[in-house]
mmCIF file of C-alpha atoms in Angstrom:
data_model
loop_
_atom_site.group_PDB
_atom_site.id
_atom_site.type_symbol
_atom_site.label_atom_id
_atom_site.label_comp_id
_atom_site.label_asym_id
_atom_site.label_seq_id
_atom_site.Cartn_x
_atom_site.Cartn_y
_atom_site.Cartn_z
ATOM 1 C CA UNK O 1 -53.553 0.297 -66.245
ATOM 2 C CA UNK O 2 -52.665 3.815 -66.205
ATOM 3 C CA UNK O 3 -53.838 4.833 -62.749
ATOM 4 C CA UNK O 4 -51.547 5.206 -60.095
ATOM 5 C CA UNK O 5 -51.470 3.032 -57.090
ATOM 6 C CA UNK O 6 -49.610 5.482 -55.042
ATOM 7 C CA UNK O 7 -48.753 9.286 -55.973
ATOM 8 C CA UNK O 8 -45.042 10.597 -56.235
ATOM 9 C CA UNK O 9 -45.699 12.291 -52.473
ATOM 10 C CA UNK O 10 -46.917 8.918 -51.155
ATOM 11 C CA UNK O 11 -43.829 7.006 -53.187
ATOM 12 C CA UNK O 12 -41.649 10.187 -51.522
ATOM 13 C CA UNK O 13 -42.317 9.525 -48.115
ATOM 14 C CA UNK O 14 -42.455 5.372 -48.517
ATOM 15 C CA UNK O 15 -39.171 5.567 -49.773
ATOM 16 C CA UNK O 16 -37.608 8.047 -46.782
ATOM 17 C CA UNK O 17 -39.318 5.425 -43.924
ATOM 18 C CA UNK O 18 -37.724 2.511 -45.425
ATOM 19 C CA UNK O 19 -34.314 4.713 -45.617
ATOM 20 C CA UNK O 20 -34.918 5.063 -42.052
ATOM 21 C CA UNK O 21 -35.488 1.760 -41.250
ATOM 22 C CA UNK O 22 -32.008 0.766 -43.416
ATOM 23 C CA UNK O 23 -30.097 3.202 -40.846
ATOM 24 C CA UNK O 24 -30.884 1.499 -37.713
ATOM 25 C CA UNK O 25 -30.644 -1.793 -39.167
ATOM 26 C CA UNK O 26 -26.554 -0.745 -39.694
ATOM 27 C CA UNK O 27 -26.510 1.064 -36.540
ATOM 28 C CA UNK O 28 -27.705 -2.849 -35.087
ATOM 29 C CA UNK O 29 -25.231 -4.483 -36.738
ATOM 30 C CA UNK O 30 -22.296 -2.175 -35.684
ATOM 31 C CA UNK O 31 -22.898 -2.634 -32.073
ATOM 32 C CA UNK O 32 -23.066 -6.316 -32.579
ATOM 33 C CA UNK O 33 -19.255 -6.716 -33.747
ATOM 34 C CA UNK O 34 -18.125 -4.171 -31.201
ATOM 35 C CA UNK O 35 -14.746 -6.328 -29.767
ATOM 36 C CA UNK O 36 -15.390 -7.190 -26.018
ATOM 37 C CA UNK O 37 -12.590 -7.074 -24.021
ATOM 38 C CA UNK O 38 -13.354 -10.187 -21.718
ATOM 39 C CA UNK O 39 -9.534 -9.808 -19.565
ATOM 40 C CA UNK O 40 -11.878 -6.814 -18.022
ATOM 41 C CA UNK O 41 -13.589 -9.340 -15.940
ATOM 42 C CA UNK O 42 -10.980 -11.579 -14.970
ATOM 43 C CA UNK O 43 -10.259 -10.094 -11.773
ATOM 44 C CA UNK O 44 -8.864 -11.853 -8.425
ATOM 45 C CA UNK O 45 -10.466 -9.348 -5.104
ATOM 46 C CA UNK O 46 -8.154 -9.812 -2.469
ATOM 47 C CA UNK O 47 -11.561 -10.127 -0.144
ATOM 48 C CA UNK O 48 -12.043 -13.171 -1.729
ATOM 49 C CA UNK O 49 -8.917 -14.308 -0.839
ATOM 50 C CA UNK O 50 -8.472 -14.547 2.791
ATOM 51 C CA UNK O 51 -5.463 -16.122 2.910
ATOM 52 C CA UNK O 52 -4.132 -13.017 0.632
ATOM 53 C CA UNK O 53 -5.294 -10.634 2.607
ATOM 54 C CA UNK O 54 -4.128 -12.239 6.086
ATOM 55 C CA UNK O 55 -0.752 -11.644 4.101
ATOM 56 C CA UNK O 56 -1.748 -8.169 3.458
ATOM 57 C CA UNK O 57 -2.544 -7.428 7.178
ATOM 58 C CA UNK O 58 0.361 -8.924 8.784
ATOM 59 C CA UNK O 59 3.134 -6.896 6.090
ATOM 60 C CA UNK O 60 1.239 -3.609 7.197
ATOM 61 C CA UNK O 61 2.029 -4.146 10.785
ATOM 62 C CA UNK O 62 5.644 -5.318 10.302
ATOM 63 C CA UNK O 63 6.241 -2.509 8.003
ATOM 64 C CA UNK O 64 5.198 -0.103 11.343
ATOM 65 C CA UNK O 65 7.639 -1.859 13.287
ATOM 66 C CA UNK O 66 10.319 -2.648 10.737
ATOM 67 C CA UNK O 67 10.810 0.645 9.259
ATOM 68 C CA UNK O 68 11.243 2.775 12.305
ATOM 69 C CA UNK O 69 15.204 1.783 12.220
ATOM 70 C CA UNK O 70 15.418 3.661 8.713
ATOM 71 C CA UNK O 71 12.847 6.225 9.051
ATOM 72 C CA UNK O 72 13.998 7.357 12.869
ATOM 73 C CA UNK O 73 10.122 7.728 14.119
ATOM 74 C CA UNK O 74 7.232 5.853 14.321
ATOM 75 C CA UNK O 75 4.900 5.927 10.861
ATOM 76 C CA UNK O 76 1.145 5.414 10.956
ATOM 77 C CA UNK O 77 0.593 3.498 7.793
ATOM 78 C CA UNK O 78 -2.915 2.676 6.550
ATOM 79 C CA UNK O 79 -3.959 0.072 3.939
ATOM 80 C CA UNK O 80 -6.008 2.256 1.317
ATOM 81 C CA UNK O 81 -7.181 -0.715 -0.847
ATOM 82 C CA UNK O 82 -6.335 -3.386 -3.302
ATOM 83 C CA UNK O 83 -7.325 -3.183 -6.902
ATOM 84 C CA UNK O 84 -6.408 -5.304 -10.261
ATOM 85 C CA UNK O 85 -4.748 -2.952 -13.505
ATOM 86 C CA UNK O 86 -2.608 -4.071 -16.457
ATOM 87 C CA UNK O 87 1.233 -4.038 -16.154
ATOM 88 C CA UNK O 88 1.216 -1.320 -18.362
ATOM 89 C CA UNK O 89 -1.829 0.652 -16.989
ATOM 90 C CA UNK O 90 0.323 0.404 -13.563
ATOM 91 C CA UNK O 91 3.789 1.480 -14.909
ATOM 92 C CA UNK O 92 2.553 4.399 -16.816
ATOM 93 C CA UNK O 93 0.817 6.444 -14.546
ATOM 94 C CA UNK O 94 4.103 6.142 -12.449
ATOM 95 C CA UNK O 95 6.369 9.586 -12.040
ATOM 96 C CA UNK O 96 9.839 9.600 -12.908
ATOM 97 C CA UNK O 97 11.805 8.994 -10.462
ATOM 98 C CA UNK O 98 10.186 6.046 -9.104
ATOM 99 C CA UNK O 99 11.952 3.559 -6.591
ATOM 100 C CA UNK O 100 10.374 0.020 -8.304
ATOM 101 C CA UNK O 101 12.025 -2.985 -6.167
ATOM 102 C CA UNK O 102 11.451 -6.320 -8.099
ATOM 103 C CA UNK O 103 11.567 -9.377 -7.037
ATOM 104 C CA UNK O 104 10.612 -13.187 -7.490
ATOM 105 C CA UNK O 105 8.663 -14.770 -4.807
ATOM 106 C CA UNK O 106 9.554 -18.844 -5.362
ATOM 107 C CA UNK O 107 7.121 -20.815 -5.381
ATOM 108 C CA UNK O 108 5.741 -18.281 -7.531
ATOM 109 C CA UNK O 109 5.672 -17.438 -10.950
ATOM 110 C CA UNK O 110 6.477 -14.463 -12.573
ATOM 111 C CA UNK O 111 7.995 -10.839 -10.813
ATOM 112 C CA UNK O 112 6.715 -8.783 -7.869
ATOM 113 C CA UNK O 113 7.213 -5.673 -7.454
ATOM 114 C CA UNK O 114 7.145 -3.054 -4.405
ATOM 115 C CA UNK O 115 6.928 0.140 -5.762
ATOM 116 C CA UNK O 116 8.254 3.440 -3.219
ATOM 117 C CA UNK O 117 6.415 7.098 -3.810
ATOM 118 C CA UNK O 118 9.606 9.419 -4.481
ATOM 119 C CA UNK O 119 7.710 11.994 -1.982
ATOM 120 C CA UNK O 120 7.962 9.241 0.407
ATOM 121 C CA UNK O 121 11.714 8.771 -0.047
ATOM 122 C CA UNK O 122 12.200 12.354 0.028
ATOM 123 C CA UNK O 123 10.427 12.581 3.449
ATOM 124 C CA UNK O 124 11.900 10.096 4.864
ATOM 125 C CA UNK O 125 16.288 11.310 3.749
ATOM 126 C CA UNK O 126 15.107 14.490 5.313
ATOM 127 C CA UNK O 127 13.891 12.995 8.844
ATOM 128 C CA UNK O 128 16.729 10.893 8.632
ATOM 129 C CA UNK O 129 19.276 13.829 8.565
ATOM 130 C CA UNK O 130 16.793 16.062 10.668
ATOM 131 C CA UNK O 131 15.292 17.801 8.443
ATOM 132 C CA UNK O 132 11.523 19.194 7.742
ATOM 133 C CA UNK O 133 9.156 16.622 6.452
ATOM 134 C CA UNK O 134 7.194 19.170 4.333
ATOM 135 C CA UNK O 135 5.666 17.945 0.991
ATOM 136 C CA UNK O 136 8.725 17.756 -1.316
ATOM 137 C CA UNK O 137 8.253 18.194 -5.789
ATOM 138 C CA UNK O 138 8.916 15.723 -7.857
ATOM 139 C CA UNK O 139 11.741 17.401 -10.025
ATOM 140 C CA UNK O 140 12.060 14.451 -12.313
ATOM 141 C CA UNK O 141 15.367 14.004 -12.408
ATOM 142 C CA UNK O 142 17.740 10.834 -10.835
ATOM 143 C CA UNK O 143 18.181 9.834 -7.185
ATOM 144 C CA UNK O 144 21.261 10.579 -5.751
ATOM 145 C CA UNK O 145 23.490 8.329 -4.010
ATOM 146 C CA UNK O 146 22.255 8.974 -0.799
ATOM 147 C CA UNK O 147 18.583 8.726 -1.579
ATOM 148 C CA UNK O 148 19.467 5.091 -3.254
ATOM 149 C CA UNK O 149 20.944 3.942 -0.050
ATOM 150 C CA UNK O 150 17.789 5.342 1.870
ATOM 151 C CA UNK O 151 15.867 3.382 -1.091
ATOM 152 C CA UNK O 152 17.905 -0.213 -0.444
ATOM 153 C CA UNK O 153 17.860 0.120 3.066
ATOM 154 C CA UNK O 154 13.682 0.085 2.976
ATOM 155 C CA UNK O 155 13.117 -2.453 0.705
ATOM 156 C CA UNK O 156 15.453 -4.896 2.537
ATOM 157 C CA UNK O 157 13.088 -4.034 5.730
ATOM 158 C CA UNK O 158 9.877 -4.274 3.441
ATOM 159 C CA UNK O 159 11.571 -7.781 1.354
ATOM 160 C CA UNK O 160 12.255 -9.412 5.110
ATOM 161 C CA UNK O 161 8.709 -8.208 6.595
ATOM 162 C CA UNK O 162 7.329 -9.427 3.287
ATOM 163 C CA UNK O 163 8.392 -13.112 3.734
ATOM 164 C CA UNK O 164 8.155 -12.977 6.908
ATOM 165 C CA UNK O 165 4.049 -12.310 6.009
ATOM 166 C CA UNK O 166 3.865 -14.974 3.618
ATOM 167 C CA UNK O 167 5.182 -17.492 5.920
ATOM 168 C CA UNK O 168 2.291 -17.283 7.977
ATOM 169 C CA UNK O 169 0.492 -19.601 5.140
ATOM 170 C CA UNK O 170 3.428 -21.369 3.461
ATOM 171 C CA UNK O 171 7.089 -20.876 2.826
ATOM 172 C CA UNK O 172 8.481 -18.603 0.079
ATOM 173 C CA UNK O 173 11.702 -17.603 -0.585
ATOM 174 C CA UNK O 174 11.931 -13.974 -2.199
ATOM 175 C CA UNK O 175 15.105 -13.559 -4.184
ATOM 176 C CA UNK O 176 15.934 -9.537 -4.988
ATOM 177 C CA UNK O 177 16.347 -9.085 -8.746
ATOM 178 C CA UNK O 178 17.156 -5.156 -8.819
ATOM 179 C CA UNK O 179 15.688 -1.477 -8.643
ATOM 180 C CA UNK O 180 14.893 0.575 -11.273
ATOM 181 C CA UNK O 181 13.955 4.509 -11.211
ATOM 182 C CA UNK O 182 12.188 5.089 -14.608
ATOM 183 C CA UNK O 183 9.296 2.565 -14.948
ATOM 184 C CA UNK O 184 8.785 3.295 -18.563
ATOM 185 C CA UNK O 185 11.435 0.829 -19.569
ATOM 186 C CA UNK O 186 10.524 -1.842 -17.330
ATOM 187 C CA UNK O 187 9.512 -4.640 -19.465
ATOM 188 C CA UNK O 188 9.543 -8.088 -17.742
ATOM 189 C CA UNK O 189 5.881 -8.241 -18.042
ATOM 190 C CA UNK O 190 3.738 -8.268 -20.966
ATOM 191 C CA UNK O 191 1.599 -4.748 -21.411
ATOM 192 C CA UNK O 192 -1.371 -6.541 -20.619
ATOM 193 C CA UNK O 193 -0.755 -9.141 -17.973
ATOM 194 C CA UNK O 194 -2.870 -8.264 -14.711
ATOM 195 C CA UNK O 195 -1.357 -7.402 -11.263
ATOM 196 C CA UNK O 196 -3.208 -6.988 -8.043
ATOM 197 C CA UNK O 197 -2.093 -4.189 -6.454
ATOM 198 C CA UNK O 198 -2.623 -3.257 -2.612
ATOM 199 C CA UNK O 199 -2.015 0.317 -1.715
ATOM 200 C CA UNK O 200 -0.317 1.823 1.268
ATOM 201 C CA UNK O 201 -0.297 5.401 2.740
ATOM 202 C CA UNK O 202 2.458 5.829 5.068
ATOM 203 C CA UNK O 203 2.403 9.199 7.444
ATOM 204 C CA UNK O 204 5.151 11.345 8.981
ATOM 205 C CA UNK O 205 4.924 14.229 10.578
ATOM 206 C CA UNK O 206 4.306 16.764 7.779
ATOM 207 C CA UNK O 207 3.349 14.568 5.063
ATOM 208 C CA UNK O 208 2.398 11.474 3.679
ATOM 209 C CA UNK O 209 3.200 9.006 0.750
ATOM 210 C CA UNK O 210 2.201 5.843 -0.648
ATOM 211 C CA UNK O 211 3.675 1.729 -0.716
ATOM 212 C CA UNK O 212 2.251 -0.078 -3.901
ATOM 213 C CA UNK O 213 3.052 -3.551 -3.103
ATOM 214 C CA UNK O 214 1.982 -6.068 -6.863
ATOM 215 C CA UNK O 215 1.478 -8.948 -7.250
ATOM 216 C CA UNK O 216 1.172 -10.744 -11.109
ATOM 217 C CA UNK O 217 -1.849 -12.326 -10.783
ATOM 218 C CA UNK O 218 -1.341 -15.455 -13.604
ATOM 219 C CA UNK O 219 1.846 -16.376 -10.982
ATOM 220 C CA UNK O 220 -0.864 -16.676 -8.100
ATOM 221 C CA UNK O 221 -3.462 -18.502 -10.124
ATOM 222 C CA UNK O 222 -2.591 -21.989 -9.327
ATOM 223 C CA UNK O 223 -2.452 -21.283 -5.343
ATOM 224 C CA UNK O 224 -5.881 -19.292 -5.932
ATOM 225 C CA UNK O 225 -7.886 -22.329 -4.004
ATOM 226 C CA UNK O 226 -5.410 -22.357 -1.222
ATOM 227 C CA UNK O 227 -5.621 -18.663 -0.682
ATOM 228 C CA UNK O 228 -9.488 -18.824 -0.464
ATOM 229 C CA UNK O 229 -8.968 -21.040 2.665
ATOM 230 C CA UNK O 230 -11.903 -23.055 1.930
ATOM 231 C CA UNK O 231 -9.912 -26.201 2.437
ATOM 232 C CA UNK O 232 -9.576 -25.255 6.262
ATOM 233 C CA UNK O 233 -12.699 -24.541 7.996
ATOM 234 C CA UNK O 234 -11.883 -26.912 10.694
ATOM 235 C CA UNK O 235 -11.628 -25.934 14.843
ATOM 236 C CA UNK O 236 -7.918 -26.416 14.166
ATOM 237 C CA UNK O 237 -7.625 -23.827 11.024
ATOM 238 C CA UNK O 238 -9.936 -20.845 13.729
ATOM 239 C CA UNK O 239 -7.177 -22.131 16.258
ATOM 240 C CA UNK O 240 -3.861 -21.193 13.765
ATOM 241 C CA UNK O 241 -5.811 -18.052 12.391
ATOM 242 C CA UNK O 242 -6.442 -16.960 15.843
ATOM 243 C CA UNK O 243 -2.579 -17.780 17.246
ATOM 244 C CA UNK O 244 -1.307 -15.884 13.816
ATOM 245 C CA UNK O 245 -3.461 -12.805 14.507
ATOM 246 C CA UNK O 246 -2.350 -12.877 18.305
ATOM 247 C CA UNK O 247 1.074 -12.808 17.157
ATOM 248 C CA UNK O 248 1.075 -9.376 15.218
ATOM 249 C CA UNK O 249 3.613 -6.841 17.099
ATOM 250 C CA UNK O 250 2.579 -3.568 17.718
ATOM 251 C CA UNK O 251 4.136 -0.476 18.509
ATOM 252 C CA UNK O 252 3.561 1.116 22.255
ATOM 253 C CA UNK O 253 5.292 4.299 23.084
ATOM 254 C CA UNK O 254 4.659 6.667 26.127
ATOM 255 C CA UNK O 255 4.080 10.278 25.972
ATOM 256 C CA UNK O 256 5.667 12.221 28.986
ATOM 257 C CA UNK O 257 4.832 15.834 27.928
ATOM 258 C CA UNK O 258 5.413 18.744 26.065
ATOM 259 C CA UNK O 259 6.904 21.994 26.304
ATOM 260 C CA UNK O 260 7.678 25.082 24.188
ATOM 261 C CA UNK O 261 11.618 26.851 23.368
ATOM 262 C CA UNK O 262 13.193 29.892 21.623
ATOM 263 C CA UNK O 263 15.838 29.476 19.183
ATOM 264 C CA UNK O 264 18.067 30.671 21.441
ATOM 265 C CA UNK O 265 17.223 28.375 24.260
ATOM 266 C CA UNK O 266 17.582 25.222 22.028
ATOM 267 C CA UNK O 267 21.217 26.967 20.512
ATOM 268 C CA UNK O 268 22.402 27.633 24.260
ATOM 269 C CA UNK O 269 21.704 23.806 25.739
ATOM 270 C CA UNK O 270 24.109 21.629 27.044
ATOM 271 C CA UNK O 271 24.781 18.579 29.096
ATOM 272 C CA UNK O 272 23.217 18.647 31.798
ATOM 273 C CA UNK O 273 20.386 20.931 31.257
ATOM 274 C CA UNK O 274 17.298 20.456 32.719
ATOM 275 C CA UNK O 275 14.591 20.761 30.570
ATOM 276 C CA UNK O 276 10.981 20.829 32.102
ATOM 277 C CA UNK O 277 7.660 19.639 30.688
ATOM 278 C CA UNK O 278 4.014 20.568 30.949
ATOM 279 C CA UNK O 279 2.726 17.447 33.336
ATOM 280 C CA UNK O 280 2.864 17.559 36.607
ATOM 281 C CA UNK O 281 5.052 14.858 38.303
ATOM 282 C CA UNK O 282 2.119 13.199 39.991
ATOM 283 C CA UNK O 283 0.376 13.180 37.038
ATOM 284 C CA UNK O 284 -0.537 10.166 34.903
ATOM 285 C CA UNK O 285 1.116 9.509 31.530
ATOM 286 C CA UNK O 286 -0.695 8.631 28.357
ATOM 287 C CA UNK O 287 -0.127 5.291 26.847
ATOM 288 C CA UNK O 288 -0.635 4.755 23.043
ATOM 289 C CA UNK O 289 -1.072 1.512 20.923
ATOM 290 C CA UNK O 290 -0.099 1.872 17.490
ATOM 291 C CA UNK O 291 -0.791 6.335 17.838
ATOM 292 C CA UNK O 292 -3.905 4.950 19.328
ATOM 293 C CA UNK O 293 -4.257 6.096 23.067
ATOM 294 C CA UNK O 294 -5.517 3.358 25.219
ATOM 295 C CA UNK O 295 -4.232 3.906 28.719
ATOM 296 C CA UNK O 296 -3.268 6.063 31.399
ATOM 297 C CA UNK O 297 0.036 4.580 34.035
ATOM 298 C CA UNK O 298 3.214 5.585 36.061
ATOM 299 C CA UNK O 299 6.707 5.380 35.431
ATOM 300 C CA UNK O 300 8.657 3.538 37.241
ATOM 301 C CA UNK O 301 11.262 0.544 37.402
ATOM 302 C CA UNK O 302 11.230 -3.030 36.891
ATOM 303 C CA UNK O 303 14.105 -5.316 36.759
ATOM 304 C CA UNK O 304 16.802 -2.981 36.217
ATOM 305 C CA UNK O 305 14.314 -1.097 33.271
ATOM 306 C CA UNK O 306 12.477 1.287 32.595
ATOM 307 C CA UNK O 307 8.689 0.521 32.767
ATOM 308 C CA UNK O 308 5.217 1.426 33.275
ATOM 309 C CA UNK O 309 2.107 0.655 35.340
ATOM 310 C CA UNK O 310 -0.977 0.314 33.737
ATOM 311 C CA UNK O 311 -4.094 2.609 35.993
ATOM 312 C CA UNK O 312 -6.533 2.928 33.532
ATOM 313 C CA UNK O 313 -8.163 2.269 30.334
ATOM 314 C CA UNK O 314 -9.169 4.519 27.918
ATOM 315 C CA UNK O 315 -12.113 4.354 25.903
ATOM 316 C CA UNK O 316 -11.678 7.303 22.997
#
């Protein structure tokens, strides 16, 4: 039969459809043996670990007490968050020089670290020795001997708050391993091995930095039940939360006033000097909790001590 079922146009366009049709078949089947990388869901939230985050509350506010012998004021520090990142997702995006404490944590596996923001450090050998607190640069190069004492004198203070924290769930014993500046050669962790990571900002006057406090999450694992406190509901466990909680120190300071100088006055004082401030003497002070101002009182004496009377509450 000579006739033609289909003309070459017909045949033409048949054949470019069925082309078509080839193309997203592929496209299908390369999207189907994209890898999936399944250690992206194999987090551990700190919310959903109670116990952890108890931990996490109670190191904040012993930091705010602990560090004011080093840092010669009072720092607000605020917990910013807690998130999960590789090792080496963590110790790349770090600036050289970093001050990386690590540690082990028995009866824990694996190293923790507590990592110090060199601004921080900065900040904090200039209030020390009375100078400005001003936002310092990073110039990259090593810390000098000075700064490294600075450096070991915080994490001792952050180490003994740190067990201290952990002890309000079960006893540890944290063992100092060393300190290293440049966290591109760390390597006690593989590249991928997760760490849970809470964040700190700590505040001076001028400035601010940041406390990374992580934690390798495989060495947590087999305590991950006992951190989610689900084992504990009971009147007693409320009781122990609620006595641990109660127990948190916090910082109260007074404010007696304020009051302006030259240069000139400030070079020409002596002993002796009286130097006078804006409140009357009649006039109540202003009480603060933790920066937070709560009451109003008088000075006075109690015991052979200083002291205050409480007058009034403040609701701000």
């Amino acid at each position: 039969m000579d006739e033609q079922l289909l003309s070459q146009e017909e045949i033409n366009l048949l054949l470019k459809t069925l082309g078509k049709e080839e193309e997203k078949k592929e496209v299908k089947t390369d999207k189907e043996v994209q890898p999936f990388d399944v250690s992206a869901l194999e987090h551990i939230y700190a919310g959903r670990l109670p116990s952890l985050e108890l931990v996490f509350e109670r190191w904040t506010s012993g930091l705010k007490r602990g560090l004011v012998s080093v840092i010669a004021s009072v720092p607000t520090i605020i917990k910013e968050g807690v998130s999960s990142v590789r090792f080496s997702e963590l110790t790349s995006k770090l600036p050289f020089p970093s001050a990386v404490g690590y540690f082990n944590l028995h009866p824990f596996k694996g190293n923790f670290m507590v990592i110090l923001d060199p601004k921080l450090i900065y900040m904090v050998v200039s209030n020390v020795f009375g100078g400005s607190t001003k936002p310092y640069k990073i110039e990259g190069k090593e810390f000098t001997k000075v700064e490294m004492r600075i450096i070991e004198r915080m994490l001792k203070v952050m180490y003994a708050e740190l067990e201290e924290a952990w002890r309000t769930i079960m006893n540890v014993q944290l063992v100092p391993i060393g300190i290293e500046t440049n966290p591109t050669i760390l390597m006690f962790a593989r590249p991928r091995e997760k760490y849970i990571v809470l964040r700190l900002t700590v505040s001076l006057e001028g400035g601010d930095g940041y406390i990374l406090l992580a934690i390798p999450q495989e060495g947590i694992e087999p305590y991950k039940e006992m951190l989610k406190g689900v084992l504990e509901r009971s009147p007693e466990y409320y009781e122990k939360l609620l006595k641990v909680i109660l127990g948190v120190p916090l910082h109260i300071s007074v404010k007696l006033g304020y009051t302006k100088i030259t240069l000139g006055e400030l070079y020409n004082l002596k002993v002796g000097d009286t130097i006078t401030l804006d409140k009357p003497t009649r006039e109540p002070v202003e009480i603060y909790v933790e920066g937070i101002k709560k009451f109003l009182g008088v000075l006075g004496h109690s015991k052979n001590k200083k002291a205050f009377k409480l007058m009034q509450d403040v609701q701000e």
